[in-house]
């Protein structure tokens, strides 16, 4: 029974990502990134370094994806965001290597306002995008 639920949840999550708009994918990535950082901090404080490492590594993967999908030449803030992603990636590596909860917290502090801003921007895009058949496009 548990495997059926896990398989159904995995399928739902996959379909949610595949059908999501770019704005929704971005907010989903930020939500998961901050969740990984919160979990990593919790496990670091408990001294569970293996589990903390798992979350820090996943956070690094998300930052790498955000970095690779960013096109900094398309807007004035792009180069600054690119630099921030590079800095966060280095801090996450250090947080993992040196078991440094302060670096993990710093990443949360840097990224939380961005998550909020991207959620606000996504809401504006969804509110202003055309609707087709009762569903919003975008």
mmCIF file with all atom_site columns, C-alpha atoms in Angstrom:
data_model
loop_
_atom_site.group_PDB
_atom_site.id
_atom_site.type_symbol
_atom_site.label_atom_id
_atom_site.label_alt_id
_atom_site.label_comp_id
_atom_site.label_asym_id
_atom_site.label_entity_id
_atom_site.label_seq_id
_atom_site.pdbx_PDB_ins_code
_atom_site.Cartn_x
_atom_site.Cartn_y
_atom_site.Cartn_z
_atom_site.occupancy
_atom_site.B_iso_or_equiv
_atom_site.pdbx_formal_charge
_atom_site.auth_seq_id
_atom_site.auth_comp_id
_atom_site.auth_asym_id
_atom_site.auth_atom_id
_atom_site.pdbx_PDB_model_num
ATOM 1   C CA . UNK A 1 1   ? 0.000   0.000  0.000   1.00 0.00 ? 1   UNK A CA 1
ATOM 2   C CA . UNK A 1 2   ? 2.804   2.419  0.888   1.00 0.00 ? 2   UNK A CA 1
ATOM 3   C CA . UNK A 1 3   ? 4.559   1.762  -2.440  1.00 0.00 ? 3   UNK A CA 1
ATOM 4   C CA . UNK A 1 4   ? 1.337   2.498  -4.338  1.00 0.00 ? 4   UNK A CA 1
ATOM 5   C CA . UNK A 1 5   ? 1.003   5.831  -2.556  1.00 0.00 ? 5   UNK A CA 1
ATOM 6   C CA . UNK A 1 6   ? 4.650   6.707  -3.137  1.00 0.00 ? 6   UNK A CA 1
ATOM 7   C CA . UNK A 1 7   ? 4.370   5.813  -6.827  1.00 0.00 ? 7   UNK A CA 1
ATOM 8   C CA . UNK A 1 8   ? 1.194   7.868  -7.211  1.00 0.00 ? 8   UNK A CA 1
ATOM 9   C CA . UNK A 1 9   ? 2.769   10.834 -5.438  1.00 0.00 ? 9   UNK A CA 1
ATOM 10  C CA . UNK A 1 10  ? 5.875   10.584 -7.622  1.00 0.00 ? 10  UNK A CA 1
ATOM 11  C CA . UNK A 1 11  ? 3.732   10.509 -10.765 1.00 0.00 ? 11  UNK A CA 1
ATOM 12  C CA . UNK A 1 12  ? 1.704   13.496 -9.556  1.00 0.00 ? 12  UNK A CA 1
ATOM 13  C CA . UNK A 1 13  ? 4.864   15.472 -8.770  1.00 0.00 ? 13  UNK A CA 1
ATOM 14  C CA . UNK A 1 14  ? 6.364   14.647 -12.167 1.00 0.00 ? 14  UNK A CA 1
ATOM 15  C CA . UNK A 1 15  ? 3.176   15.664 -13.977 1.00 0.00 ? 15  UNK A CA 1
ATOM 16  C CA . UNK A 1 16  ? 2.980   18.878 -11.922 1.00 0.00 ? 16  UNK A CA 1
ATOM 17  C CA . UNK A 1 17  ? 6.457   19.859 -13.061 1.00 0.00 ? 17  UNK A CA 1
ATOM 18  C CA . UNK A 1 18  ? 5.924   18.844 -16.689 1.00 0.00 ? 18  UNK A CA 1
ATOM 19  C CA . UNK A 1 19  ? 2.720   20.869 -16.970 1.00 0.00 ? 19  UNK A CA 1
ATOM 20  C CA . UNK A 1 20  ? 3.937   23.897 -15.005 1.00 0.00 ? 20  UNK A CA 1
ATOM 21  C CA . UNK A 1 21  ? 4.645   27.280 -16.522 1.00 0.00 ? 21  UNK A CA 1
ATOM 22  C CA . UNK A 1 22  ? 8.225   28.583 -16.408 1.00 0.00 ? 22  UNK A CA 1
ATOM 23  C CA . UNK A 1 23  ? 7.237   30.975 -13.605 1.00 0.00 ? 23  UNK A CA 1
ATOM 24  C CA . UNK A 1 24  ? 5.754   28.101 -11.598 1.00 0.00 ? 24  UNK A CA 1
ATOM 25  C CA . UNK A 1 25  ? 8.830   25.932 -12.150 1.00 0.00 ? 25  UNK A CA 1
ATOM 26  C CA . UNK A 1 26  ? 11.029  28.746 -10.883 1.00 0.00 ? 26  UNK A CA 1
ATOM 27  C CA . UNK A 1 27  ? 8.948   29.195 -7.733  1.00 0.00 ? 27  UNK A CA 1
ATOM 28  C CA . UNK A 1 28  ? 8.890   25.430 -7.182  1.00 0.00 ? 28  UNK A CA 1
ATOM 29  C CA . UNK A 1 29  ? 12.691  25.343 -7.418  1.00 0.00 ? 29  UNK A CA 1
ATOM 30  C CA . UNK A 1 30  ? 13.053  28.176 -4.927  1.00 0.00 ? 30  UNK A CA 1
ATOM 31  C CA . UNK A 1 31  ? 10.551  26.558 -2.553  1.00 0.00 ? 31  UNK A CA 1
ATOM 32  C CA . UNK A 1 32  ? 12.448  23.281 -2.631  1.00 0.00 ? 32  UNK A CA 1
ATOM 33  C CA . UNK A 1 33  ? 15.807  25.043 -2.333  1.00 0.00 ? 33  UNK A CA 1
ATOM 34  C CA . UNK A 1 34  ? 14.737  26.846 0.835   1.00 0.00 ? 34  UNK A CA 1
ATOM 35  C CA . UNK A 1 35  ? 13.186  23.643 2.198   1.00 0.00 ? 35  UNK A CA 1
ATOM 36  C CA . UNK A 1 36  ? 16.478  21.809 1.632   1.00 0.00 ? 36  UNK A CA 1
ATOM 37  C CA . UNK A 1 37  ? 18.365  24.583 3.417   1.00 0.00 ? 37  UNK A CA 1
ATOM 38  C CA . UNK A 1 38  ? 15.967  24.544 6.371   1.00 0.00 ? 38  UNK A CA 1
ATOM 39  C CA . UNK A 1 39  ? 16.252  20.775 6.648   1.00 0.00 ? 39  UNK A CA 1
ATOM 40  C CA . UNK A 1 40  ? 20.040  20.895 6.302   1.00 0.00 ? 40  UNK A CA 1
ATOM 41  C CA . UNK A 1 41  ? 20.247  23.443 9.112   1.00 0.00 ? 41  UNK A CA 1
ATOM 42  C CA . UNK A 1 42  ? 18.060  21.294 11.353  1.00 0.00 ? 42  UNK A CA 1
ATOM 43  C CA . UNK A 1 43  ? 20.211  18.214 10.765  1.00 0.00 ? 43  UNK A CA 1
ATOM 44  C CA . UNK A 1 44  ? 23.441  20.187 11.149  1.00 0.00 ? 44  UNK A CA 1
ATOM 45  C CA . UNK A 1 45  ? 22.257  21.411 14.550  1.00 0.00 ? 45  UNK A CA 1
ATOM 46  C CA . UNK A 1 46  ? 21.410  17.816 15.509  1.00 0.00 ? 46  UNK A CA 1
ATOM 47  C CA . UNK A 1 47  ? 24.831  16.610 14.375  1.00 0.00 ? 47  UNK A CA 1
ATOM 48  C CA . UNK A 1 48  ? 23.313  14.346 11.695  1.00 0.00 ? 48  UNK A CA 1
ATOM 49  C CA . UNK A 1 49  ? 25.918  15.228 9.084   1.00 0.00 ? 49  UNK A CA 1
ATOM 50  C CA . UNK A 1 50  ? 24.960  12.569 6.531   1.00 0.00 ? 50  UNK A CA 1
ATOM 51  C CA . UNK A 1 51  ? 21.362  13.741 6.306   1.00 0.00 ? 51  UNK A CA 1
ATOM 52  C CA . UNK A 1 52  ? 22.426  17.394 6.349   1.00 0.00 ? 52  UNK A CA 1
ATOM 53  C CA . UNK A 1 53  ? 24.820  16.626 3.505   1.00 0.00 ? 53  UNK A CA 1
ATOM 54  C CA . UNK A 1 54  ? 22.037  15.042 1.453   1.00 0.00 ? 54  UNK A CA 1
ATOM 55  C CA . UNK A 1 55  ? 19.985  18.239 1.694   1.00 0.00 ? 55  UNK A CA 1
ATOM 56  C CA . UNK A 1 56  ? 22.973  20.481 1.013   1.00 0.00 ? 56  UNK A CA 1
ATOM 57  C CA . UNK A 1 57  ? 23.869  18.456 -2.072  1.00 0.00 ? 57  UNK A CA 1
ATOM 58  C CA . UNK A 1 58  ? 20.308  18.719 -3.354  1.00 0.00 ? 58  UNK A CA 1
ATOM 59  C CA . UNK A 1 59  ? 20.388  22.467 -2.712  1.00 0.00 ? 59  UNK A CA 1
ATOM 60  C CA . UNK A 1 60  ? 23.620  22.633 -4.744  1.00 0.00 ? 60  UNK A CA 1
ATOM 61  C CA . UNK A 1 61  ? 21.897  20.825 -7.620  1.00 0.00 ? 61  UNK A CA 1
ATOM 62  C CA . UNK A 1 62  ? 19.057  23.337 -7.577  1.00 0.00 ? 62  UNK A CA 1
ATOM 63  C CA . UNK A 1 63  ? 21.452  26.296 -7.528  1.00 0.00 ? 63  UNK A CA 1
ATOM 64  C CA . UNK A 1 64  ? 23.341  24.719 -10.445 1.00 0.00 ? 64  UNK A CA 1
ATOM 65  C CA . UNK A 1 65  ? 20.061  24.415 -12.364 1.00 0.00 ? 65  UNK A CA 1
ATOM 66  C CA . UNK A 1 66  ? 19.117  28.013 -11.579 1.00 0.00 ? 66  UNK A CA 1
ATOM 67  C CA . UNK A 1 67  ? 22.574  29.146 -12.709 1.00 0.00 ? 67  UNK A CA 1
ATOM 68  C CA . UNK A 1 68  ? 22.531  27.164 -15.948 1.00 0.00 ? 68  UNK A CA 1
ATOM 69  C CA . UNK A 1 69  ? 19.056  28.347 -16.919 1.00 0.00 ? 69  UNK A CA 1
ATOM 70  C CA . UNK A 1 70  ? 19.797  32.016 -16.191 1.00 0.00 ? 70  UNK A CA 1
ATOM 71  C CA . UNK A 1 71  ? 20.437  34.230 -19.195 1.00 0.00 ? 71  UNK A CA 1
ATOM 72  C CA . UNK A 1 72  ? 22.237  37.155 -17.542 1.00 0.00 ? 72  UNK A CA 1
ATOM 73  C CA . UNK A 1 73  ? 22.610  39.079 -20.794 1.00 0.00 ? 73  UNK A CA 1
ATOM 74  C CA . UNK A 1 74  ? 18.836  39.506 -21.136 1.00 0.00 ? 74  UNK A CA 1
ATOM 75  C CA . UNK A 1 75  ? 18.349  41.947 -18.253 1.00 0.00 ? 75  UNK A CA 1
ATOM 76  C CA . UNK A 1 76  ? 20.314  44.405 -16.159 1.00 0.00 ? 76  UNK A CA 1
ATOM 77  C CA . UNK A 1 77  ? 20.054  42.375 -12.961 1.00 0.00 ? 77  UNK A CA 1
ATOM 78  C CA . UNK A 1 78  ? 21.197  39.160 -14.644 1.00 0.00 ? 78  UNK A CA 1
ATOM 79  C CA . UNK A 1 79  ? 24.939  39.449 -13.977 1.00 0.00 ? 79  UNK A CA 1
ATOM 80  C CA . UNK A 1 80  ? 24.325  40.255 -10.314 1.00 0.00 ? 80  UNK A CA 1
ATOM 81  C CA . UNK A 1 81  ? 22.008  37.277 -9.907  1.00 0.00 ? 81  UNK A CA 1
ATOM 82  C CA . UNK A 1 82  ? 24.545  35.064 -11.667 1.00 0.00 ? 82  UNK A CA 1
ATOM 83  C CA . UNK A 1 83  ? 27.236  36.223 -9.224  1.00 0.00 ? 83  UNK A CA 1
ATOM 84  C CA . UNK A 1 84  ? 24.918  35.592 -6.292  1.00 0.00 ? 84  UNK A CA 1
ATOM 85  C CA . UNK A 1 85  ? 24.216  32.045 -7.491  1.00 0.00 ? 85  UNK A CA 1
ATOM 86  C CA . UNK A 1 86  ? 27.957  31.411 -7.793  1.00 0.00 ? 86  UNK A CA 1
ATOM 87  C CA . UNK A 1 87  ? 28.541  32.742 -4.287  1.00 0.00 ? 87  UNK A CA 1
ATOM 88  C CA . UNK A 1 88  ? 25.709  30.627 -2.848  1.00 0.00 ? 88  UNK A CA 1
ATOM 89  C CA . UNK A 1 89  ? 27.094  27.538 -4.597  1.00 0.00 ? 89  UNK A CA 1
ATOM 90  C CA . UNK A 1 90  ? 30.496  28.115 -2.961  1.00 0.00 ? 90  UNK A CA 1
ATOM 91  C CA . UNK A 1 91  ? 28.886  28.691 0.429   1.00 0.00 ? 91  UNK A CA 1
ATOM 92  C CA . UNK A 1 92  ? 26.880  25.472 0.131   1.00 0.00 ? 92  UNK A CA 1
ATOM 93  C CA . UNK A 1 93  ? 30.037  23.530 -0.648  1.00 0.00 ? 93  UNK A CA 1
ATOM 94  C CA . UNK A 1 94  ? 31.709  25.095 2.384   1.00 0.00 ? 94  UNK A CA 1
ATOM 95  C CA . UNK A 1 95  ? 28.680  24.429 4.587   1.00 0.00 ? 95  UNK A CA 1
ATOM 96  C CA . UNK A 1 96  ? 28.907  20.777 3.632   1.00 0.00 ? 96  UNK A CA 1
ATOM 97  C CA . UNK A 1 97  ? 32.688  20.366 3.772   1.00 0.00 ? 97  UNK A CA 1
ATOM 98  C CA . UNK A 1 98  ? 33.177  22.223 7.042   1.00 0.00 ? 98  UNK A CA 1
ATOM 99  C CA . UNK A 1 99  ? 29.827  21.324 8.622   1.00 0.00 ? 99  UNK A CA 1
ATOM 100 C CA . UNK A 1 100 ? 29.162  25.025 8.939   1.00 0.00 ? 100 UNK A CA 1
ATOM 101 C CA . UNK A 1 101 ? 25.596  25.873 9.901   1.00 0.00 ? 101 UNK A CA 1
ATOM 102 C CA . UNK A 1 102 ? 26.349  29.593 9.610   1.00 0.00 ? 102 UNK A CA 1
ATOM 103 C CA . UNK A 1 103 ? 26.981  29.253 5.878   1.00 0.00 ? 103 UNK A CA 1
ATOM 104 C CA . UNK A 1 104 ? 23.723  27.357 5.525   1.00 0.00 ? 104 UNK A CA 1
ATOM 105 C CA . UNK A 1 105 ? 21.897  30.150 7.348   1.00 0.00 ? 105 UNK A CA 1
ATOM 106 C CA . UNK A 1 106 ? 23.606  32.784 5.217   1.00 0.00 ? 106 UNK A CA 1
ATOM 107 C CA . UNK A 1 107 ? 22.331  31.074 2.071   1.00 0.00 ? 107 UNK A CA 1
ATOM 108 C CA . UNK A 1 108 ? 18.813  31.065 3.500   1.00 0.00 ? 108 UNK A CA 1
ATOM 109 C CA . UNK A 1 109 ? 19.112  34.757 4.344   1.00 0.00 ? 109 UNK A CA 1
ATOM 110 C CA . UNK A 1 110 ? 20.290  35.585 0.825   1.00 0.00 ? 110 UNK A CA 1
ATOM 111 C CA . UNK A 1 111 ? 17.744  33.445 -1.008  1.00 0.00 ? 111 UNK A CA 1
ATOM 112 C CA . UNK A 1 112 ? 14.550  33.988 0.996   1.00 0.00 ? 112 UNK A CA 1
ATOM 113 C CA . UNK A 1 113 ? 13.943  37.522 -0.365  1.00 0.00 ? 113 UNK A CA 1
ATOM 114 C CA . UNK A 1 114 ? 14.493  36.217 -3.897  1.00 0.00 ? 114 UNK A CA 1
ATOM 115 C CA . UNK A 1 115 ? 11.947  33.457 -3.342  1.00 0.00 ? 115 UNK A CA 1
ATOM 116 C CA . UNK A 1 116 ? 9.434   36.044 -2.156  1.00 0.00 ? 116 UNK A CA 1
ATOM 117 C CA . UNK A 1 117 ? 10.160  38.292 -5.140  1.00 0.00 ? 117 UNK A CA 1
ATOM 118 C CA . UNK A 1 118 ? 9.824   35.443 -7.649  1.00 0.00 ? 118 UNK A CA 1
ATOM 119 C CA . UNK A 1 119 ? 6.512   34.376 -6.082  1.00 0.00 ? 119 UNK A CA 1
ATOM 120 C CA . UNK A 1 120 ? 5.237   37.948 -6.349  1.00 0.00 ? 120 UNK A CA 1
ATOM 121 C CA . UNK A 1 121 ? 6.397   38.215 -9.968  1.00 0.00 ? 121 UNK A CA 1
ATOM 122 C CA . UNK A 1 122 ? 4.809   34.862 -10.832 1.00 0.00 ? 122 UNK A CA 1
ATOM 123 C CA . UNK A 1 123 ? 1.510   35.980 -9.309  1.00 0.00 ? 123 UNK A CA 1
ATOM 124 C CA . UNK A 1 124 ? 1.575   39.132 -11.443 1.00 0.00 ? 124 UNK A CA 1
ATOM 125 C CA . UNK A 1 125 ? 2.325   37.111 -14.582 1.00 0.00 ? 125 UNK A CA 1
ATOM 126 C CA . UNK A 1 126 ? -0.499  34.681 -13.826 1.00 0.00 ? 126 UNK A CA 1
ATOM 127 C CA . UNK A 1 127 ? -2.928  37.529 -13.111 1.00 0.00 ? 127 UNK A CA 1
ATOM 128 C CA . UNK A 1 128 ? -2.123  39.292 -16.376 1.00 0.00 ? 128 UNK A CA 1
ATOM 129 C CA . UNK A 1 129 ? -1.694  36.312 -18.725 1.00 0.00 ? 129 UNK A CA 1
ATOM 130 C CA . UNK A 1 130 ? -4.486  35.522 -21.201 1.00 0.00 ? 130 UNK A CA 1
ATOM 131 C CA . UNK A 1 131 ? -6.987  32.848 -20.336 1.00 0.00 ? 131 UNK A CA 1
ATOM 132 C CA . UNK A 1 132 ? -7.995  30.039 -22.666 1.00 0.00 ? 132 UNK A CA 1
ATOM 133 C CA . UNK A 1 133 ? -11.066 27.985 -21.889 1.00 0.00 ? 133 UNK A CA 1
ATOM 134 C CA . UNK A 1 134 ? -11.130 29.146 -18.287 1.00 0.00 ? 134 UNK A CA 1
ATOM 135 C CA . UNK A 1 135 ? -7.514  28.181 -17.667 1.00 0.00 ? 135 UNK A CA 1
ATOM 136 C CA . UNK A 1 136 ? -4.663  30.596 -17.642 1.00 0.00 ? 136 UNK A CA 1
ATOM 137 C CA . UNK A 1 137 ? -1.979  30.210 -20.249 1.00 0.00 ? 137 UNK A CA 1
ATOM 138 C CA . UNK A 1 138 ? 1.578   30.571 -19.066 1.00 0.00 ? 138 UNK A CA 1
#
